[in-house]
Tab-separated table of C-alpha atoms in Angstrom:
chain	number	residue	atom	x	y	z
X	1	MET	CA	-11.753	62.870	-36.084
X	2	LYS	CA	-13.762	60.198	-34.360
X	3	ILE	CA	-11.746	57.450	-32.603
X	4	LYS	CA	-13.153	53.991	-32.287
X	5	ARG	CA	-13.589	52.454	-28.930
X	6	PHE	CA	-11.929	48.927	-28.671
X	7	ALA	CA	-14.328	46.113	-27.665
X	8	GLN	CA	-13.545	44.869	-24.259
X	9	ILE	CA	-12.087	41.410	-24.218
X	10	SER	CA	-13.702	39.048	-21.721
X	11	SER	CA	-11.241	37.011	-19.668
X	12	GLU	CA	-13.850	34.332	-18.652
X	13	ILE	CA	-13.751	30.724	-19.934
X	14	PRO	CA	-17.135	29.912	-21.240
X	15	VAL	CA	-18.248	26.788	-19.077
X	16	ALA	CA	-21.996	26.714	-20.288
X	17	SER	CA	-21.447	23.702	-22.597
X	18	MET	CA	-19.296	21.744	-20.006
X	19	SER	CA	-22.369	19.607	-18.851
X	20	ASP	CA	-23.098	18.809	-22.506
X	21	ILE	CA	-19.574	17.481	-22.890
X	22	ALA	CA	-19.751	15.601	-19.672
X	23	PHE	CA	-23.061	13.987	-20.717
X	24	LEU	CA	-21.818	13.121	-24.193
X	25	LEU	CA	-18.942	11.287	-22.480
X	26	ILE	CA	-21.131	9.405	-20.212
X	27	VAL	CA	-23.200	8.296	-23.355
X	28	PHE	CA	-19.962	7.252	-25.134
X	29	PHE	CA	-18.699	5.234	-22.002
X	30	MET	CA	-22.127	3.622	-21.713
X	31	ILE	CA	-22.161	2.361	-25.457
X	32	VAL	CA	-18.413	1.196	-25.191
X	33	ALA	CA	-19.254	-0.819	-21.964
X	34	VAL	CA	-21.839	-2.702	-23.813
X	35	PHE	CA	-19.183	-4.005	-26.273
X	36	SER	CA	-17.202	-5.739	-23.621
X	37	ILE	CA	-20.029	-8.583	-23.497
X	38	GLU	CA	-18.620	-11.602	-25.226
X	39	ALA	CA	-20.120	-14.887	-26.634
X	40	GLY	CA	-19.188	-18.274	-25.254
X	41	PHE	CA	-19.822	-21.307	-23.280
X	42	SER	CA	-19.362	-21.811	-19.565
X	43	LEU	CA	-17.755	-25.026	-18.386
X	44	LYS	CA	-17.841	-26.465	-14.946
X	45	LEU	CA	-14.591	-28.024	-14.454
X	46	PRO	CA	-14.628	-31.233	-12.439
X	47	ALA	CA	-13.324	-31.163	-8.868
X	48	LYS	CA	-9.591	-32.308	-8.516
X	49	ASP	CA	-10.075	-35.136	-6.290
X	50	LYS	CA	-13.600	-36.281	-7.129
X	51	PRO	CA	-13.922	-39.929	-8.417
X	52	PRO	CA	-15.483	-40.205	-11.925
X	53	LEU	CA	-19.254	-40.346	-12.282
X	54	GLU	CA	-20.424	-43.934	-13.319
X	55	VAL	CA	-23.408	-43.646	-15.775
X	56	SER	CA	-24.847	-46.400	-17.683
X	57	ASP	CA	-24.291	-46.786	-21.427
X	58	GLN	CA	-28.038	-46.208	-22.197
X	59	ARG	CA	-28.032	-42.736	-20.740
X	60	ILE	CA	-24.811	-41.605	-22.680
X	61	ILE	CA	-24.529	-40.156	-26.245
X	62	GLU	CA	-21.030	-40.629	-27.341
X	63	LEU	CA	-19.623	-38.417	-30.100
X	64	ARG	CA	-16.088	-38.898	-31.358
X	65	ILE	CA	-14.166	-36.242	-33.523
X	66	SER	CA	-11.613	-37.973	-35.613
X	67	ARG	CA	-8.201	-36.549	-36.684
X	68	ASP	CA	-9.709	-35.265	-39.915
X	69	ASN	CA	-12.571	-33.602	-37.911
X	70	SER	CA	-15.155	-35.988	-39.038
X	71	LEU	CA	-17.870	-37.016	-36.497
X	72	THR	CA	-19.151	-40.287	-35.416
X	73	LEU	CA	-22.378	-40.217	-33.234
X	74	ASN	CA	-22.931	-43.607	-31.168
X	75	GLY	CA	-20.931	-45.356	-33.718
X	76	LYS	CA	-22.378	-43.939	-36.870
X	77	SER	CA	-20.771	-41.328	-39.165
X	78	VAL	CA	-22.738	-37.958	-39.274
X	79	SER	CA	-21.983	-34.779	-40.978
X	80	PRO	CA	-21.747	-31.581	-38.725
X	81	GLU	CA	-24.884	-30.148	-40.544
X	82	GLU	CA	-26.877	-33.460	-39.740
X	83	LEU	CA	-25.927	-33.551	-36.109
X	84	GLY	CA	-28.675	-31.099	-34.924
X	85	ALA	CA	-31.523	-33.243	-36.708
X	86	HIS	CA	-30.105	-36.423	-35.079
X	87	LEU	CA	-30.000	-35.073	-31.635
X	88	SER	CA	-33.733	-33.983	-31.879
X	89	GLN	CA	-34.796	-37.595	-32.495
X	90	PRO	CA	-36.714	-39.210	-29.730
X	91	GLY	CA	-34.029	-41.952	-29.247
X	92	PHE	CA	-31.580	-39.328	-28.084
X	93	ARG	CA	-33.978	-37.119	-26.001
X	94	ASN	CA	-33.898	-39.539	-22.904
X	95	ARG	CA	-30.124	-39.702	-22.781
X	96	GLN	CA	-28.854	-37.101	-20.535
X	97	PHE	CA	-25.178	-37.336	-20.746
X	98	VAL	CA	-22.935	-36.394	-23.516
X	99	SER	CA	-19.319	-37.547	-23.999
X	100	ILE	CA	-17.281	-35.899	-26.494
X	101	LYS	CA	-14.141	-37.597	-27.314
X	102	ALA	CA	-11.871	-35.583	-29.729
X	103	HIS	CA	-8.709	-36.745	-31.350
X	104	ALA	CA	-5.594	-34.898	-30.036
X	105	LYS	CA	-4.914	-33.427	-33.500
X	106	SER	CA	-8.585	-32.450	-34.298
X	107	ARG	CA	-9.384	-28.682	-34.501
X	108	TYR	CA	-10.821	-26.986	-31.486
X	109	LYS	CA	-13.280	-25.264	-33.709
X	110	THR	CA	-15.088	-28.507	-34.547
X	111	ALA	CA	-15.320	-29.431	-30.613
X	112	VAL	CA	-16.815	-25.866	-30.194
X	113	LEU	CA	-19.321	-26.448	-32.863
X	114	VAL	CA	-20.346	-29.717	-31.631
X	115	ILE	CA	-20.875	-28.417	-28.125
X	116	GLU	CA	-22.962	-25.444	-29.553
X	117	GLN	CA	-25.208	-28.191	-31.207
X	118	PHE	CA	-25.707	-30.160	-27.999
X	119	LYS	CA	-26.332	-27.059	-25.910
X	120	ARG	CA	-28.849	-25.881	-28.601
X	121	ASN	CA	-30.645	-29.177	-28.235
X	122	GLY	CA	-30.825	-28.977	-24.514
X	123	PHE	CA	-27.977	-31.112	-23.559
X	124	GLU	CA	-26.147	-29.676	-20.445
X	125	LYS	CA	-24.157	-32.395	-19.029
X	126	ILE	CA	-21.209	-32.687	-21.423
X	127	SER	CA	-18.020	-34.034	-20.735
X	128	LEU	CA	-14.815	-33.503	-22.935
X	129	LYS	CA	-12.080	-36.065	-23.348
X	130	LYS	CA	-8.945	-36.284	-25.505
X	131	LEU	CA	-8.425	-39.410	-27.470
X	132	LYS	CA	-4.782	-40.537	-27.636
X	133	PRO	CA	-3.100	-40.071	-31.078
T	1	MET	CA	-52.074	49.347	9.053
T	2	LYS	CA	-49.072	48.630	7.180
T	3	LEU	CA	-49.272	45.453	5.091
T	4	LYS	CA	-46.375	43.108	4.681
T	5	ASN	CA	-44.903	42.495	1.128
T	6	SER	CA	-45.183	38.896	0.134
T	7	TYR	CA	-42.087	37.301	-1.222
T	8	ARG	CA	-42.096	36.605	-4.994
T	9	ILE	CA	-41.452	32.847	-5.605
T	10	VAL	CA	-38.725	32.290	-8.204
T	11	SER	CA	-39.641	29.747	-10.808
T	12	ILE	CA	-36.069	28.914	-12.036
T	13	ILE	CA	-34.474	25.420	-11.600
T	14	PRO	CA	-30.910	25.869	-10.476
T	15	VAL	CA	-28.630	24.156	-13.062
T	16	ALA	CA	-25.227	25.385	-11.905
T	17	SER	CA	-24.453	22.010	-10.216
T	18	MET	CA	-25.468	20.104	-13.437
T	19	SER	CA	-21.979	19.840	-14.800
T	20	ASP	CA	-20.632	18.601	-11.407
T	21	ILE	CA	-23.310	15.753	-11.251
T	22	ALA	CA	-22.387	14.933	-14.836
T	23	PHE	CA	-18.748	14.762	-14.201
T	24	LEU	CA	-19.458	12.497	-10.905
T	25	LEU	CA	-21.476	10.140	-13.032
T	26	LEU	CA	-18.648	10.048	-15.578
T	27	ILE	CA	-16.107	9.116	-12.983
T	28	PHE	CA	-18.563	6.407	-11.641
T	29	MET	CA	-18.816	4.983	-15.109
T	30	LEU	CA	-15.075	5.034	-15.718
T	31	LEU	CA	-14.325	3.270	-12.555
T	32	SER	CA	-17.248	0.612	-12.727
T	33	SER	CA	-16.911	-0.246	-16.337
T	34	LEU	CA	-14.653	-2.908	-17.668
T	35	LEU	CA	-12.550	-1.810	-20.556
T	36	THR	CA	-11.311	-4.654	-22.678
T	37	PRO	CA	-7.680	-4.550	-22.670
T	38	GLN	CA	-5.592	-5.130	-25.823
T	39	PRO	CA	-4.678	-8.799	-26.213
T	40	PRO	CA	-1.330	-9.840	-25.812
T	41	LEU	CA	-1.628	-12.537	-28.329
T	42	GLN	CA	-3.623	-12.263	-31.468
T	43	VAL	CA	-6.071	-15.150	-31.463
T	44	ALA	CA	-9.260	-15.696	-33.700
T	45	PRO	CA	-11.844	-17.604	-31.409
T	46	PRO	CA	-14.114	-19.971	-33.384
T	47	GLN	CA	-17.293	-18.796	-34.868
T	48	VAL	CA	-20.450	-20.323	-33.835
T	49	PRO	CA	-24.137	-19.469	-34.800
T	50	ASN	CA	-25.593	-19.421	-31.398
T	51	THR	CA	-23.941	-18.871	-28.249
T	52	ALA	CA	-24.985	-17.611	-24.773
T	53	GLU	CA	-23.831	-14.056	-23.972
T	54	VAL	CA	-21.211	-13.985	-21.456
T	55	LYS	CA	-20.960	-10.898	-19.251
T	56	GLU	CA	-17.286	-10.453	-18.604
T	57	GLU	CA	-16.666	-9.722	-15.098
T	58	LYS	CA	-13.118	-9.178	-13.706
T	59	GLY	CA	-11.371	-12.497	-14.035
T	60	THR	CA	-8.291	-14.209	-15.666
T	61	ARG	CA	-7.903	-14.248	-19.331
T	62	ILE	CA	-6.041	-17.086	-21.022
T	63	TYR	CA	-4.947	-16.517	-24.622
T	64	LEU	CA	-3.818	-19.541	-26.683
T	65	ASP	CA	-2.635	-19.335	-30.313
T	66	ALA	CA	-2.392	-22.258	-32.717
T	67	SER	CA	1.397	-22.312	-32.362
T	68	GLY	CA	1.309	-23.120	-28.676
T	69	HIS	CA	1.865	-19.673	-27.349
T	70	ILE	CA	-0.027	-18.627	-24.199
T	71	ALA	CA	-0.648	-15.496	-22.235
T	72	VAL	CA	-2.246	-15.598	-18.791
T	73	ASN	CA	-3.613	-11.907	-18.556
T	74	GLU	CA	-0.432	-10.029	-19.686
T	75	GLU	CA	2.158	-12.651	-19.144
T	76	LEU	CA	3.412	-14.368	-22.068
T	77	GLY	CA	4.802	-17.864	-22.190
T	78	ARG	CA	4.714	-21.368	-23.838
T	79	LEU	CA	1.904	-23.830	-23.091
T	80	GLU	CA	4.381	-26.034	-21.024
T	81	ASP	CA	4.643	-22.984	-18.580
T	82	ILE	CA	0.771	-22.807	-17.898
T	83	ALA	CA	0.977	-24.347	-14.318
T	84	ALA	CA	3.729	-21.747	-13.308
T	85	LEU	CA	1.701	-19.000	-14.969
T	86	LEU	CA	-1.471	-19.970	-13.233
T	87	ALA	CA	0.350	-20.287	-9.879
T	88	ARG	CA	1.482	-16.737	-10.192
T	89	LEU	CA	-1.924	-15.296	-10.205
T	90	SER	CA	-2.719	-12.671	-7.540
T	91	VAL	CA	-6.355	-13.714	-7.350
T	92	PRO	CA	-5.839	-17.650	-7.389
T	93	LYS	CA	-9.359	-19.146	-7.931
T	94	ASP	CA	-10.716	-16.510	-10.278
T	95	GLN	CA	-13.181	-16.779	-13.207
T	96	ILE	CA	-11.369	-17.948	-16.306
T	97	TYR	CA	-12.038	-16.789	-19.849
T	98	LEU	CA	-10.241	-18.890	-22.313
T	99	TYR	CA	-9.541	-17.178	-25.781
T	100	ALA	CA	-8.342	-20.008	-27.905
T	101	ASP	CA	-7.540	-19.774	-31.654
T	102	ALA	CA	-10.131	-21.857	-33.762
T	103	GLU	CA	-7.272	-23.708	-35.514
T	104	CYS	CA	-5.751	-24.917	-32.307
T	105	ALA	CA	-5.313	-28.804	-31.819
T	106	PHE	CA	-7.670	-30.019	-29.254
T	107	GLU	CA	-4.722	-31.506	-27.191
T	108	LYS	CA	-3.809	-27.826	-26.514
T	109	ILE	CA	-7.145	-27.056	-24.996
T	110	ASP	CA	-7.122	-30.422	-23.058
T	111	GLU	CA	-3.815	-29.350	-21.681
T	112	VAL	CA	-5.193	-26.027	-20.475
T	113	LEU	CA	-8.188	-27.470	-19.111
T	114	ALA	CA	-6.146	-30.083	-17.269
T	115	ALA	CA	-3.953	-27.446	-15.784
T	116	LEU	CA	-6.927	-25.632	-14.544
T	117	LYS	CA	-8.443	-28.688	-12.984
T	118	ALA	CA	-5.156	-29.591	-11.361
T	119	GLN	CA	-5.095	-26.095	-9.600
T	120	ALA	CA	-8.759	-26.528	-8.399
T	121	PHE	CA	-10.300	-23.810	-10.823
T	122	GLU	CA	-14.033	-24.432	-10.909
T	123	LYS	CA	-15.342	-22.592	-13.888
T	124	ALA	CA	-13.985	-21.741	-17.348
T	125	THR	CA	-15.692	-19.973	-20.124
T	126	LEU	CA	-14.722	-20.830	-23.850
T	127	ILE	CA	-14.825	-17.494	-25.640
T	128	CYS	CA	-16.463	-17.597	-29.187
T	129	ARG	CA	-17.379	-15.303	-31.895
T	130	GLU	CA	-20.935	-15.229	-33.066
T	131	THR	CA	-21.401	-15.968	-36.616
T	132	PRO	CA	-22.827	-12.617	-38.284
T	133	LYS	CA	-26.605	-12.934	-39.062
T	134	GLY	CA	-27.206	-14.199	-42.696
T	135	LYS	CA	-23.574	-15.719	-43.095
T	136	LYS	CA	-22.878	-19.365	-43.158
T	137	ARG	CA	-20.357	-20.721	-40.822
T	138	ASP	CA	-16.937	-21.581	-42.034
């Protein structure tokens, strides 16, 4: 009778695909790192002991946010959708300073949407102030 | 005369150290990349159509929800405790990222900004979510 020979079992761990796994992990981490980029607005906070800047009224755009989140631009009522169109008018272009006065109970979302509209229209000097309830 | 045998030039690129290089790159990526931590408070920042991208560097994260709960990095508290929480920071005048809920009352944001100003912080970033393309803002 012919006895079959057993195949010899290799005791080595195959490491040929190690570099492939490592490169796949690198690609994964590179993609995940991109996700940590957030969107937002950077604000420069005023210095603690700095006196307030005096600016003439002709150079200021005043926007008020009322308790019910309605907007008033230089005394005239505007809707959030119309705000961008108003700001692109020539009368506003030569005004450099924006003063946003929000009611204490108004929503933060409204203030952010307003800041976004001003930033989109090229206004960079924006001040935020809370109106007393 | 006996002629010398010329050496044969091997045309194989050695790839044995490839996995070592790959793992070194992997360790570098792990150490240098900033992994977003699990937020200590669930907040939904406001959605806006166009925002500038903010590259998050290592800084202090402040989370503020609509009911007045606050978290400075991992430390939870009430909005009234913000001055104490900011004073306990290990890196005092760090970059600030403010994750505030869209439904927050403006007075709460003002209180946070006033506390930051009082402790001589110079810059703060209001974190927002960008409105998905083709969707109207809420």
